[in-house]
Tab-separated table of C-alpha atoms in Angstrom:
chain	number	residue	atom	x	y	z
A	1	MET	CA	-30.080	-57.177	22.816
A	2	ASN	CA	-29.244	-54.605	20.100
A	3	GLN	CA	-32.669	-54.544	18.265
A	4	ILE	CA	-34.366	-54.264	21.600
A	5	SER	CA	-32.073	-51.652	22.885
A	6	ARG	CA	-32.430	-49.670	19.791
A	7	ARG	CA	-36.113	-49.549	20.037
A	8	GLN	CA	-35.615	-48.368	23.704
A	9	MET	CA	-32.946	-45.766	22.579
A	10	MET	CA	-35.743	-44.144	20.370
A	11	ALA	CA	-38.611	-44.646	22.634
A	12	SER	CA	-36.167	-42.764	25.218
A	13	ALA	CA	-35.702	-39.795	23.379
A	14	THR	CA	-38.615	-37.803	24.976
A	15	ALA	CA	-37.881	-38.983	28.322
A	16	LEU	CA	-34.517	-37.786	27.821
A	17	THR	CA	-36.120	-34.330	26.675
A	18	ILE	CA	-37.697	-34.531	30.276
A	19	LEU	CA	-34.834	-35.238	32.061
A	20	GLY	CA	-32.946	-31.989	30.372
A	21	THR	CA	-35.992	-30.092	32.672
A	22	SER	CA	-35.812	-31.707	35.822
A	23	SER	CA	-32.488	-32.689	37.497
A	24	ALA	CA	-30.637	-30.181	34.962
A	25	ALA	CA	-33.531	-27.503	35.112
A	26	ARG	CA	-31.782	-26.391	38.677
A	27	ALA	CA	-28.303	-25.727	37.071
A	28	GLY	CA	-30.012	-23.260	34.542
A	29	SER	CA	-27.367	-23.698	31.943
A	30	VAL	CA	-24.867	-25.932	30.681
A	31	ASN	CA	-22.423	-23.619	32.290
A	32	ASP	CA	-23.965	-23.962	35.790
A	33	ARG	CA	-23.146	-26.472	38.751
A	34	LEU	CA	-24.812	-29.538	39.406
A	35	ASN	CA	-24.952	-31.109	42.858
A	36	VAL	CA	-23.855	-34.686	43.176
A	37	ALA	CA	-22.948	-37.471	45.698
A	38	PHE	CA	-20.166	-40.285	45.846
A	39	ILE	CA	-21.624	-43.600	47.026
A	40	GLY	CA	-18.662	-45.677	47.831
A	41	VAL	CA	-15.436	-43.777	48.661
A	42	GLY	CA	-12.722	-46.270	48.764
A	43	ASN	CA	-9.995	-46.963	46.152
A	44	GLN	CA	-11.590	-46.087	43.036
A	45	GLY	CA	-14.302	-43.639	44.583
A	46	MET	CA	-11.684	-41.390	46.268
A	47	GLY	CA	-9.575	-41.204	43.323
A	48	LEU	CA	-12.762	-40.064	41.353
A	49	LEU	CA	-13.742	-37.700	43.993
A	50	LYS	CA	-10.333	-36.193	43.866
A	51	ARG	CA	-10.360	-35.501	40.280
A	52	PHE	CA	-13.798	-34.050	40.415
A	53	LEU	CA	-12.720	-31.613	42.720
A	54	ALA	CA	-9.320	-30.688	41.168
A	55	ALA	CA	-11.256	-30.189	37.681
A	56	ASP	CA	-13.876	-28.117	39.252
A	57	LEU	CA	-17.224	-30.076	37.817
A	58	GLY	CA	-19.526	-29.551	40.401
A	59	ASN	CA	-20.565	-29.333	44.176
A	60	VAL	CA	-20.128	-32.539	45.936
A	61	ALA	CA	-22.617	-32.297	48.377
A	62	MET	CA	-22.815	-35.852	50.048
A	63	VAL	CA	-20.573	-38.736	50.455
A	64	CYS	CA	-21.671	-42.399	51.323
A	65	ASP	CA	-19.524	-45.627	52.407
A	66	VAL	CA	-20.370	-48.363	54.825
A	67	ASN	CA	-16.908	-47.828	56.176
A	68	ARG	CA	-16.356	-44.849	58.394
A	69	GLY	CA	-13.114	-45.068	57.608
A	70	SER	CA	-9.848	-47.273	57.864
A	71	TYR	CA	-6.526	-48.258	56.494
A	72	GLY	CA	-6.293	-51.442	53.831
A	73	TYR	CA	-7.865	-50.890	50.661
A	74	LYS	CA	-5.540	-51.256	47.677
A	75	GLU	CA	-2.551	-50.682	49.718
A	76	GLU	CA	-2.181	-50.569	53.352
A	77	ASP	CA	-1.531	-47.177	53.812
A	78	HIS	CA	-4.604	-45.859	52.189
A	79	PHE	CA	-7.120	-44.186	54.527
A	80	TYR	CA	-10.648	-44.070	53.106
A	81	GLY	CA	-14.192	-44.149	54.283
A	82	ARG	CA	-17.042	-41.527	54.610
A	83	GLU	CA	-15.543	-39.708	57.179
A	84	PRO	CA	-12.041	-39.063	55.199
A	85	ALA	CA	-14.032	-38.322	52.092
A	86	ARG	CA	-16.288	-35.862	53.944
A	87	ASP	CA	-13.408	-34.198	55.482
A	88	PHE	CA	-11.342	-34.086	52.264
A	89	VAL	CA	-13.953	-32.354	50.432
A	90	ASN	CA	-14.818	-29.807	53.359
A	91	ASP	CA	-10.904	-29.061	53.539
A	92	TYR	CA	-10.453	-28.635	49.826
A	93	TYR	CA	-13.712	-26.281	49.567
A	94	THR	CA	-12.330	-24.169	52.687
A	95	ARG	CA	-8.794	-23.825	50.790
A	96	HIS	CA	-10.106	-23.042	47.586
A	97	ARG	CA	-12.946	-21.185	47.739
A	98	GLY	CA	-11.644	-18.661	50.478
A	99	LYS	CA	-14.656	-17.638	52.238
A	100	GLY	CA	-14.111	-19.229	55.397
A	101	ASN	CA	-14.576	-22.828	56.351
A	102	TYR	CA	-16.759	-24.924	54.454
A	103	ASN	CA	-18.944	-27.934	56.059
A	104	THR	CA	-21.233	-28.284	53.486
A	105	CYS	CA	-20.318	-31.733	52.401
A	106	THR	CA	-22.333	-34.144	54.724
A	107	ALA	CA	-21.276	-37.972	55.032
A	108	THR	CA	-23.854	-41.136	55.848
A	109	GLU	CA	-23.715	-44.824	55.714
A	110	ASP	CA	-27.158	-45.123	54.200
A	111	TRP	CA	-27.200	-45.092	50.272
A	112	ARG	CA	-31.061	-44.541	50.368
A	113	GLU	CA	-30.623	-41.073	52.424
A	114	VAL	CA	-28.573	-39.891	49.320
A	115	ILE	CA	-31.026	-41.105	46.653
A	116	ALA	CA	-34.079	-39.647	48.878
A	117	ARG	CA	-32.387	-36.096	48.642
A	118	ASP	CA	-34.345	-33.868	46.152
A	119	ASP	CA	-31.238	-31.372	45.375
A	120	ILE	CA	-28.917	-34.412	44.258
A	121	ASP	CA	-28.687	-34.199	40.656
A	122	ALA	CA	-26.208	-37.284	39.896
A	123	VAL	CA	-24.803	-40.075	42.013
A	124	TRP	CA	-21.656	-41.827	41.440
A	125	LEU	CA	-21.741	-45.404	42.241
A	126	VAL	CA	-18.507	-46.827	43.055
A	127	VAL	CA	-19.428	-49.946	44.939
A	128	PRO	CA	-19.021	-53.924	44.623
A	129	ASP	CA	-20.384	-55.091	41.487
A	130	HIS	CA	-23.336	-56.788	43.472
A	131	TRP	CA	-24.567	-53.394	44.704
A	132	HIS	CA	-25.031	-52.000	41.165
A	133	ARG	CA	-28.381	-53.071	40.221
A	134	PRO	CA	-30.142	-52.166	43.342
A	135	MET	CA	-28.509	-48.921	43.586
A	136	ALA	CA	-29.060	-48.042	39.748
A	137	VAL	CA	-32.336	-49.188	39.673
A	138	THR	CA	-33.469	-47.130	42.933
A	139	ALA	CA	-31.719	-44.011	41.723
A	140	ALA	CA	-33.268	-44.130	38.244
A	141	ALA	CA	-36.711	-44.315	39.650
A	142	ALA	CA	-35.592	-41.309	41.735
A	143	GLY	CA	-34.914	-39.433	38.456
A	144	LYS	CA	-31.220	-39.366	39.433
A	145	ALA	CA	-28.574	-39.351	36.517
A	146	ILE	CA	-25.973	-42.370	37.399
A	147	TYR	CA	-22.076	-42.659	36.980
A	148	CYS	CA	-21.893	-46.483	37.599
A	149	GLU	CA	-18.317	-47.949	37.888
A	150	LYS	CA	-17.497	-50.777	35.401
A	151	PRO	CA	-18.228	-53.659	35.062
A	152	GLN	CA	-21.904	-52.152	34.916
A	153	SER	CA	-23.411	-55.140	36.358
A	154	LEU	CA	-22.873	-58.263	38.427
A	155	THR	CA	-24.662	-60.594	35.830
A	156	ILE	CA	-26.329	-60.461	32.791
A	157	ALA	CA	-29.954	-60.517	34.268
A	158	ASP	CA	-28.795	-57.233	36.558
A	159	GLY	CA	-27.916	-55.755	33.730
A	160	GLN	CA	-30.863	-56.131	31.875
A	161	ALA	CA	-32.785	-54.807	34.602
A	162	MET	CA	-30.158	-51.590	34.781
A	163	VAL	CA	-31.135	-50.900	30.953
A	164	ALA	CA	-34.887	-51.433	31.699
A	165	ALA	CA	-34.372	-49.107	34.828
A	166	VAL	CA	-32.521	-45.929	33.028
A	167	ARG	CA	-35.005	-46.262	29.934
A	168	GLU	CA	-38.071	-46.371	32.039
A	169	HIS	CA	-37.260	-43.396	33.963
A	170	GLY	CA	-35.406	-41.283	31.157
A	171	VAL	CA	-32.423	-40.679	32.973
A	172	VAL	CA	-28.781	-40.810	32.284
A	173	LEU	CA	-26.282	-43.405	32.750
A	174	GLN	CA	-22.487	-43.627	31.928
A	175	THR	CA	-20.506	-46.575	32.637
A	176	GLY	CA	-17.178	-46.337	33.953
A	177	SER	CA	-15.587	-47.632	30.921
A	178	HIS	CA	-13.450	-44.507	30.730
A	179	GLU	CA	-10.764	-45.416	27.662
A	180	ARG	CA	-14.026	-44.126	26.020
A	181	SER	CA	-12.832	-40.961	26.599
A	182	ASN	CA	-9.258	-41.364	26.049
A	183	PRO	CA	-8.403	-39.853	22.593
A	184	VAL	CA	-5.716	-42.499	22.099
A	185	SER	CA	-8.246	-45.604	22.467
A	186	GLN	CA	-10.391	-43.215	20.245
A	187	PHE	CA	-8.288	-42.837	17.411
A	188	ILE	CA	-7.116	-46.879	17.397
A	189	CYS	CA	-10.802	-48.133	17.950
A	190	GLU	CA	-12.066	-45.910	15.085
A	191	ALA	CA	-9.179	-46.544	13.077
A	192	ALA	CA	-9.844	-50.207	13.083
A	193	LYS	CA	-13.484	-49.752	12.575
A	194	ALA	CA	-13.015	-47.640	9.304
A	195	GLY	CA	-11.136	-50.395	7.953
A	196	LYS	CA	-7.628	-48.612	8.267
A	197	ILE	CA	-5.925	-52.367	8.443
A	198	GLY	CA	-8.627	-54.053	6.195
A	199	PRO	CA	-11.206	-56.470	7.374
A	200	ILE	CA	-10.398	-57.487	10.734
A	201	ARG	CA	-9.914	-61.276	11.391
A	202	ARG	CA	-9.126	-61.179	15.059
A	203	VAL	CA	-8.863	-59.449	18.244
A	204	VAL	CA	-6.753	-60.298	21.150
A	205	THR	CA	-7.691	-58.559	24.318
A	206	THR	CA	-5.680	-59.056	27.672
A	207	VAL	CA	-6.944	-59.028	31.306
A	208	GLY	CA	-4.330	-58.648	34.124
A	209	TYR	CA	-3.019	-61.116	36.648
A	210	ASN	CA	-4.521	-61.257	40.235
A	211	ASN	CA	-3.088	-58.514	41.829
A	212	LYS	CA	-3.922	-59.511	45.554
A	213	VAL	CA	-3.431	-63.040	47.402
A	214	GLY	CA	-6.158	-64.072	49.537
A	215	PRO	CA	-6.139	-66.798	52.274
A	216	GLY	CA	-6.448	-70.660	51.364
A	217	PRO	CA	-8.413	-73.496	52.740
A	218	GLY	CA	-8.730	-73.118	56.375
A	219	TRP	CA	-9.047	-69.563	56.604
A	220	LYS	CA	-10.479	-68.180	59.631
A	221	ALA	CA	-13.163	-65.825	60.275
A	222	GLU	CA	-12.256	-62.339	61.639
A	223	PRO	CA	-14.186	-59.943	63.883
A	224	VAL	CA	-15.673	-57.323	62.170
A	225	PRO	CA	-13.957	-53.849	62.589
A	226	ASP	CA	-15.550	-51.130	64.500
A	227	GLY	CA	-16.906	-48.490	62.055
A	228	PHE	CA	-17.714	-50.855	59.076
A	229	ASP	CA	-21.439	-52.216	58.558
A	230	TYR	CA	-20.822	-55.466	57.320
A	231	GLN	CA	-24.022	-56.660	56.899
A	232	THR	CA	-25.164	-54.107	54.814
A	233	TRP	CA	-21.588	-54.537	52.734
A	234	LEU	CA	-22.887	-58.141	51.993
A	235	GLY	CA	-26.232	-56.622	51.058
A	236	ASN	CA	-28.009	-59.804	49.207
A	237	ALA	CA	-24.940	-61.530	48.935
A	238	PRO	CA	-24.900	-64.918	50.814
A	239	LYS	CA	-24.331	-64.361	54.379
A	240	VAL	CA	-20.590	-65.771	55.166
A	241	PRO	CA	-18.455	-64.655	58.120
A	242	TYR	CA	-16.021	-61.478	57.704
A	243	HIS	CA	-12.585	-61.559	56.529
A	244	HIS	CA	-10.720	-58.520	55.629
A	245	ASP	CA	-9.598	-59.892	52.422
A	246	ARG	CA	-13.318	-60.409	51.288
A	247	CYS	CA	-14.067	-56.579	51.203
A	248	LEU	CA	-12.595	-53.539	50.028
A	249	TYR	CA	-10.398	-53.680	46.904
A	250	ARG	CA	-10.553	-57.318	47.459
A	251	PHE	CA	-13.754	-57.938	46.834
A	252	ARG	CA	-13.230	-58.367	42.792
A	253	PHE	CA	-11.780	-61.807	43.445
A	254	ASN	CA	-15.051	-63.663	44.772
A	255	TYR	CA	-17.744	-64.589	42.407
A	256	ASP	CA	-20.491	-63.364	44.967
A	257	TYR	CA	-19.550	-59.776	44.455
A	258	SER	CA	-17.464	-59.733	40.918
A	259	GLY	CA	-16.250	-61.669	38.275
A	260	GLY	CA	-12.451	-61.397	38.602
A	261	GLN	CA	-9.897	-59.725	36.233
A	262	ILE	CA	-12.337	-60.785	33.612
A	263	THR	CA	-14.801	-58.008	34.272
A	264	ASN	CA	-12.286	-55.634	35.900
A	265	PHE	CA	-9.819	-55.285	33.184
A	266	GLY	CA	-11.904	-56.691	30.705
A	267	ALA	CA	-14.468	-53.909	31.268
A	268	HIS	CA	-11.695	-51.851	29.284
A	269	SER	CA	-10.077	-54.386	26.774
A	270	ASN	CA	-13.007	-56.252	25.639
A	271	ASP	CA	-15.217	-52.664	25.592
A	272	MET	CA	-12.229	-51.738	22.871
A	273	ALA	CA	-12.631	-54.687	20.973
A	274	GLN	CA	-16.111	-54.350	20.489
A	275	TRP	CA	-16.004	-50.929	19.601
A	276	GLY	CA	-13.401	-51.346	17.090
A	277	LEU	CA	-15.385	-54.252	15.572
A	278	GLY	CA	-18.690	-51.875	15.411
A	279	ARG	CA	-19.931	-54.157	17.775
A	280	ASP	CA	-20.982	-51.678	20.805
A	281	LEU	CA	-24.510	-53.361	20.805
A	282	ASP	CA	-23.756	-56.765	19.765
A	283	GLY	CA	-21.926	-60.002	21.266
A	284	PRO	CA	-20.328	-63.094	19.762
A	285	VAL	CA	-22.600	-66.412	18.811
A	286	SER	CA	-20.341	-68.921	20.506
A	287	ILE	CA	-17.623	-69.012	23.623
A	288	GLN	CA	-15.069	-71.613	24.055
A	289	ALA	CA	-12.902	-71.645	27.572
A	290	LEU	CA	-9.238	-72.348	26.357
A	291	GLU	CA	-7.557	-72.521	29.752
A	292	ALA	CA	-8.699	-71.742	33.387
A	293	LYS	CA	-6.513	-71.880	36.386
A	294	PHE	CA	-8.037	-71.416	40.177
A	295	LEU	CA	-7.125	-71.743	43.485
A	296	PRO	CA	-7.524	-74.948	45.631
A	297	GLU	CA	-11.153	-75.316	46.996
A	298	GLY	CA	-12.108	-73.530	50.043
A	299	SER	CA	-9.773	-70.441	49.390
A	300	LEU	CA	-11.437	-67.238	49.984
A	301	PHE	CA	-10.672	-65.784	46.539
A	302	ASN	CA	-12.481	-68.277	44.023
A	303	THR	CA	-12.363	-65.945	40.773
A	304	ALA	CA	-10.130	-67.710	38.153
A	305	THR	CA	-6.226	-66.904	38.641
A	306	GLU	CA	-5.554	-67.303	34.862
A	307	THR	CA	-7.946	-67.505	31.931
A	308	LYS	CA	-8.330	-67.657	28.317
A	309	PHE	CA	-11.299	-68.019	26.126
A	310	ARG	CA	-12.262	-67.593	22.727
A	311	CYS	CA	-15.272	-65.852	21.159
A	312	VAL	CA	-16.638	-65.800	17.702
A	313	TYR	CA	-18.992	-63.556	16.011
A	314	GLU	CA	-21.593	-64.089	13.386
A	315	ASP	CA	-19.402	-63.183	10.687
A	316	GLY	CA	-16.495	-65.604	11.638
A	317	VAL	CA	-13.971	-62.773	13.595
A	318	GLU	CA	-12.624	-64.198	16.451
A	319	LEU	CA	-11.925	-62.409	19.992
A	320	ILE	CA	-9.423	-64.056	22.166
A	321	CYS	CA	-9.379	-62.894	25.887
A	322	GLN	CA	-6.500	-63.990	27.920
A	323	SER	CA	-4.488	-63.260	31.345
A	324	GLY	CA	-1.263	-61.548	30.887
A	325	PRO	CA	1.016	-58.534	31.611
A	326	GLU	CA	-1.239	-55.542	31.248
A	327	GLN	CA	0.978	-53.715	28.669
A	328	VAL	CA	-1.105	-54.343	25.912
A	329	GLN	CA	-4.944	-54.248	26.240
A	330	THR	CA	-6.380	-54.688	22.792
A	331	ARG	CA	-4.956	-55.827	19.137
A	332	PHE	CA	-6.816	-55.700	16.319
A	333	GLU	CA	-5.487	-57.720	13.650
A	334	GLY	CA	-6.552	-57.232	9.889
A	335	GLU	CA	-5.902	-58.488	6.531
A	336	ASP	CA	-3.764	-55.538	5.724
A	337	GLY	CA	-1.804	-55.103	9.166
A	338	TRP	CA	-2.594	-54.735	12.590
A	339	LEU	CA	-2.876	-51.837	15.567
A	340	GLN	CA	-2.460	-52.552	19.332
A	341	THR	CA	-2.919	-50.094	22.337
A	342	GLY	CA	-2.215	-50.570	26.228
A	343	TYR	CA	-1.041	-48.904	29.169
A	344	ARG	CA	2.399	-49.055	27.628
A	345	GLY	CA	1.790	-47.370	24.403
A	346	THR	CA	0.230	-47.798	21.137
A	347	THR	CA	2.058	-49.541	18.248
A	348	ALA	CA	0.912	-50.641	14.454
A	349	SER	CA	2.453	-52.784	11.370
A	350	SER	CA	3.139	-49.657	9.473
A	351	PRO	CA	4.061	-46.390	11.184
A	352	ASN	CA	1.590	-44.485	8.653
A	353	LEU	CA	-1.370	-45.856	10.581
A	354	LEU	CA	-0.443	-43.771	13.514
A	355	ASP	CA	-0.386	-40.562	11.428
A	356	GLY	CA	-2.313	-38.224	13.632
A	357	LEU	CA	-2.294	-40.394	17.274
A	358	PRO	CA	-2.949	-37.883	20.002
A	359	GLU	CA	-1.494	-37.645	23.319
A	360	LYS	CA	-3.286	-39.026	26.324
A	361	PRO	CA	-4.126	-36.410	28.376
A	362	SER	CA	-3.024	-35.981	31.697
A	363	GLY	CA	-3.204	-33.675	35.073
A	364	THR	CA	-6.574	-32.241	35.844
A	365	ASP	CA	-7.984	-32.913	32.134
A	366	ASP	CA	-6.951	-36.849	32.235
A	367	VAL	CA	-8.875	-39.578	30.720
A	368	LEU	CA	-11.183	-40.319	34.200
A	369	THR	CA	-11.687	-36.417	34.443
A	370	ARG	CA	-12.950	-36.250	30.766
A	371	HIS	CA	-15.398	-39.306	31.277
A	372	MET	CA	-16.639	-37.603	34.116
A	373	ARG	CA	-17.084	-34.474	32.793
A	374	ASN	CA	-18.781	-35.980	29.390
A	375	PHE	CA	-21.271	-37.505	31.980
A	376	LEU	CA	-22.187	-34.054	33.453
A	377	ASP	CA	-22.479	-32.712	30.162
A	378	CYS	CA	-24.981	-35.287	29.010
A	379	VAL	CA	-26.782	-34.513	31.853
A	380	ARG	CA	-27.494	-31.191	31.279
A	381	THR	CA	-28.326	-31.581	27.699
A	382	GLY	CA	-29.909	-35.074	27.565
A	383	ASP	CA	-27.346	-36.714	24.971
A	384	GLU	CA	-26.303	-39.889	25.542
A	385	PRO	CA	-22.806	-40.231	26.781
A	386	ARG	CA	-19.927	-42.606	25.756
A	387	ALA	CA	-20.269	-45.347	27.621
A	388	TYR	CA	-24.178	-45.375	27.757
A	389	VAL	CA	-26.204	-48.117	29.533
A	390	GLU	CA	-26.490	-50.241	26.608
A	391	VAL	CA	-22.932	-50.193	25.732
A	392	GLY	CA	-21.858	-51.050	29.427
A	393	HIS	CA	-24.432	-53.618	29.298
A	394	SER	CA	-23.047	-55.240	26.197
A	395	THR	CA	-19.579	-54.973	27.343
A	396	ALA	CA	-20.216	-56.566	30.831
A	397	SER	CA	-22.264	-59.403	28.988
A	398	LEU	CA	-19.083	-60.450	26.866
A	399	CYS	CA	-17.295	-60.702	30.188
A	400	HIS	CA	-20.059	-62.631	31.837
A	401	ILE	CA	-20.087	-65.343	29.368
A	402	GLY	CA	-16.629	-65.460	29.695
A	403	ASN	CA	-16.492	-66.167	33.125
A	404	ILE	CA	-19.551	-68.727	32.341
A	405	ALA	CA	-17.416	-70.619	30.114
A	406	ILE	CA	-14.374	-70.959	32.328
A	407	ARG	CA	-16.485	-71.689	35.286
A	408	ARG	CA	-18.101	-74.450	33.267
A	409	HIS	CA	-14.496	-75.649	31.700
A	410	ALA	CA	-13.344	-76.270	35.194
A	411	GLN	CA	-16.538	-78.679	35.745
A	412	HIS	CA	-17.215	-80.078	32.747
A	413	GLY	CA	-13.878	-80.008	30.473
A	414	ASP	CA	-13.734	-78.267	26.840
A	415	GLN	CA	-16.895	-77.064	25.538
A	416	THR	CA	-18.156	-74.760	23.220
A	417	LEU	CA	-21.275	-72.613	24.259
A	418	ASP	CA	-23.749	-71.646	21.697
A	419	TRP	CA	-24.692	-67.896	22.417
A	420	ASP	CA	-27.690	-65.869	21.223
A	421	PRO	CA	-26.629	-61.943	21.652
A	422	LYS	CA	-30.094	-60.902	20.943
A	423	LYS	CA	-32.061	-62.856	23.456
A	424	GLN	CA	-29.148	-63.422	25.648
A	425	THR	CA	-29.307	-66.814	26.578
A	426	PHE	CA	-27.297	-70.048	25.578
A	427	ALA	CA	-28.543	-73.039	23.625
A	428	GLN	CA	-27.134	-75.070	26.166
A	429	GLU	CA	-30.142	-74.610	28.756
A	430	ASP	CA	-27.953	-75.730	32.023
A	431	ALA	CA	-25.418	-72.686	31.148
A	432	ASN	CA	-28.365	-70.260	31.678
A	433	ASP	CA	-28.422	-70.876	35.595
A	434	LEU	CA	-25.267	-68.714	35.353
A	435	LEU	CA	-27.029	-65.721	34.001
A	436	THR	CA	-28.196	-64.835	37.254
A	437	ARG	CA	-26.925	-65.392	40.952
A	438	ASN	CA	-28.398	-66.788	44.174
A	439	ARG	CA	-29.597	-64.031	46.448
A	440	ALA	CA	-29.658	-64.174	50.269
């Protein structure tokens, strides 16, 4: 993959220059505002939308969601959807712009309507993973810049299609692996890459345990709520009965729509691992599942509840990805010491390794806001964002082959899979069947 993507990156330089005179041309200068739309305004989408408004990053012209509005996202009292999002934007502009009532932000349930609008410069795709490829490919063909939430794709085949579309049409895509915009993560990963702890021998990454519990075998279908377009939500996933635990925040625990916590938290911790190893566009050559636990057959949630797998890179460096508390996301172990960082802080084998460690930003300049700002700056200039499309694809690919290994482990027992990171294929031919998914 890294050889192909580098050629694509060089060939796309002209296309990115063209981008600077297309959607960004309406902005006039790097200080002018872009018109954006949010597709998907649930738990993560509303969080990003509120940060976008608070930091005054541009004009929110449109919001889109198949849910008109309801409670029951990550927490039961979260009331999200297209109408709450639209009203929030218009109320915010009314209160902060001081020029009467604003009703300039519109809402739709049809994402194609968003992409068809000529005045939209960039779109935020904050939707279940199985919708990333169709939306991103369509948006790229329409010349829209794309902020795509992590993990970048549902499958490796989907990720390959997204890379090809972005490079063919010369648009900017930022993956939502926002640790790339965290100065603390930048410090640790760059220190590891620079050899501050000597040659790295091992990296340990953590993905969180499942934080929601779904119904077990024998669960019963429920009526589709009024105002929720369930068939569009399913899209090209298998046509199955509705249950509230299948949708909204909980989609991530079903393989039809996501990859569990390996692709959720792993899109951060494993991204930092490859970053610190200097392997942003690379991958391991072998992968072995060490532990895998699943709910009983017939449960609505079918992704692994606990996992541990081992990857080995061409030079012998190993990566262990395991379920656990999220205090430590990524730990680099070198011949001369160790560095680790996570949600509960950053530590090292020697205090001097942390000399110059910056503060994690907060408020209206927090990490997520910085990541969105970096994306918009690149939309204007045509530069590559911090988590550009090949980086997002490489990280997602690592997570995907981890899932493939643990799913096969459950079926076939202990097995090491040989992986070619350039061709993106397994030596074990039957494992390649899991590089894509069946579509409805």
